[in-house]
Amino acid sequence: MSSHTSRHYSLLPAGVEPGPQAVVDVKRCIEKLLNQEGVLQEGEVRDICNRVKESLIEQANVISIPAPVVIVGDIRGDYESLLELFRFCGPVPNTNYLFLGNYVDRDHRSVETISLLVCLKLAYPARVNLLRGNLETRSLTKVYGFYDECWRKYGNARVWSYFTDLFDYLCLAAVVANSTFCVHAGVSPSALTIDQINVLERFQEIPPTGPMTDLLWSDPVPDPNDQLSQQMLDKEGLECLPVAQRHTPCHFGSSVVNEFRRANNMELIVRSHQLCFQGFQFSYRRTLCTIWSCPTYLNRCGNVGAVLALWTERDARFVDVVQRQVTTFSKDPRVEAFVPHKKTKGVADYFL
């Protein structure tokens, strides 16, 4: 996918107006970013971040989101893929989105990526929800590129400061349709209920250890049903393992997943945080799903990206049943852009 495109984006439908605006014209800012007319002005970023912080401070650590919604994993500054994702899954406000964090670093257009997402959050707060990822910190953004990119594009670090201050306000997790727990990385053995997560102090840099760190940094141990990975499990093959692999402070296993699901009446846990070459990975008898939404990561990994759509359908008993579908996509022009994975009959067009 080329970074230079002549495609013109517009906000649809035309009759839908955004919510209360800050000093800046947020709708004009969105159109500027969608049409790739350059970065926002420094004052626009400051005002938009301040307004979004005002709304986020009123939200709990774990927010509740109705279906339908499209769940998006790591983006990591891949702005071109973000625009393609909106083109195929539907623009805001036509489609609801939940992003699982890691919006910046690694790629060269992190400023545009986080600017657009924050503008959309301000304009359509009920349609766009942003969770915090492990990269949304001052320390890591100085290491992996976002700080330097802000300097190159603005000539100072003030925009970096506006965004990293905002990161401290992002929510830690979400529950979709009362059945699906969504988080950036994983679950914590120190906070196995949503009530316990809701009392955590989130308005800070991510600490080196603790339940907040587990939520944003932990990885699952290999699935015990996979015989090739048995040697990586401890004797029980189930417990949360504090190992140093990938510099992750904690690994969790199927017993922690199952205990969390039982305690909170959840059917599925959805996370991102790890590269999946197929764009997604189900584990632990399909109770855990990893979604990765950055295709051809770093322009050399050769992976596809994926999103997870959730919606409800009423069955013969007039009970709303949650339906799910993974959709994969690729930057490679030889690969069809978005290919539904095991398409479910009757899926609404705005998920394709």
PDB file of C-alpha atoms in Angstrom, residues 220-225 233 236-240 252-262 283-285 287-288:
ATOM      1  CA  PRO A 220      -0.402 -16.203  27.637  1.00  0.00           C
ATOM      2  CA  VAL A 221       1.699 -19.305  28.105  1.00  0.00           C
ATOM      3  CA  PRO A 222       1.459 -21.697  25.138  1.00  0.00           C
ATOM      4  CA  ASP A 223      -1.828 -23.540  24.898  1.00  0.00           C
ATOM      5  CA  PRO A 224      -1.561 -26.810  26.861  1.00  0.00           C
ATOM      6  CA  ASN A 225      -3.530 -28.501  24.074  1.00  0.00           C
ATOM      7  CA  LEU A 233       4.657 -24.970  30.643  1.00  0.00           C
ATOM      8  CA  GLU A 236       0.647 -27.608  36.297  1.00  0.00           C
ATOM      9  CA  GLY A 237       0.595 -25.920  32.902  1.00  0.00           C
ATOM     10  CA  LEU A 238      -1.948 -23.445  34.181  1.00  0.00           C
ATOM     11  CA  GLU A 239      -0.715 -20.788  36.564  1.00  0.00           C
ATOM     12  CA  CYS A 240       0.499 -17.263  35.914  1.00  0.00           C
ATOM     13  CA  PHE A 252      -0.849 -16.182  32.445  1.00  0.00           C
ATOM     14  CA  GLY A 253      -2.341 -19.574  31.691  1.00  0.00           C
ATOM     15  CA  SER A 254      -5.676 -21.235  31.129  1.00  0.00           C
ATOM     16  CA  SER A 255      -6.562 -21.539  34.828  1.00  0.00           C
ATOM     17  CA  VAL A 256      -6.304 -17.758  35.279  1.00  0.00           C
ATOM     18  CA  VAL A 257      -8.395 -17.245  32.130  1.00  0.00           C
ATOM     19  CA  ASN A 258     -11.044 -19.697  33.297  1.00  0.00           C
ATOM     20  CA  GLU A 259     -11.147 -18.282  36.821  1.00  0.00           C
ATOM     21  CA  PHE A 260     -11.542 -14.755  35.449  1.00  0.00           C
ATOM     22  CA  ARG A 261     -14.298 -15.858  33.079  1.00  0.00           C
ATOM     23  CA  ARG A 262     -16.209 -17.646  35.846  1.00  0.00           C
ATOM     24  CA  SER A 283      -6.253 -20.302  22.559  1.00  0.00           C
ATOM     25  CA  TYR A 284      -7.500 -22.306  25.548  1.00  0.00           C
ATOM     26  CA  ARG A 285     -10.392 -23.954  23.735  1.00  0.00           C
ATOM     27  CA  THR A 287     -11.808 -18.773  25.360  1.00  0.00           C
ATOM     28  CA  LEU A 288      -8.926 -16.393  24.540  1.00  0.00           C
TER      29      LEU A 288
END
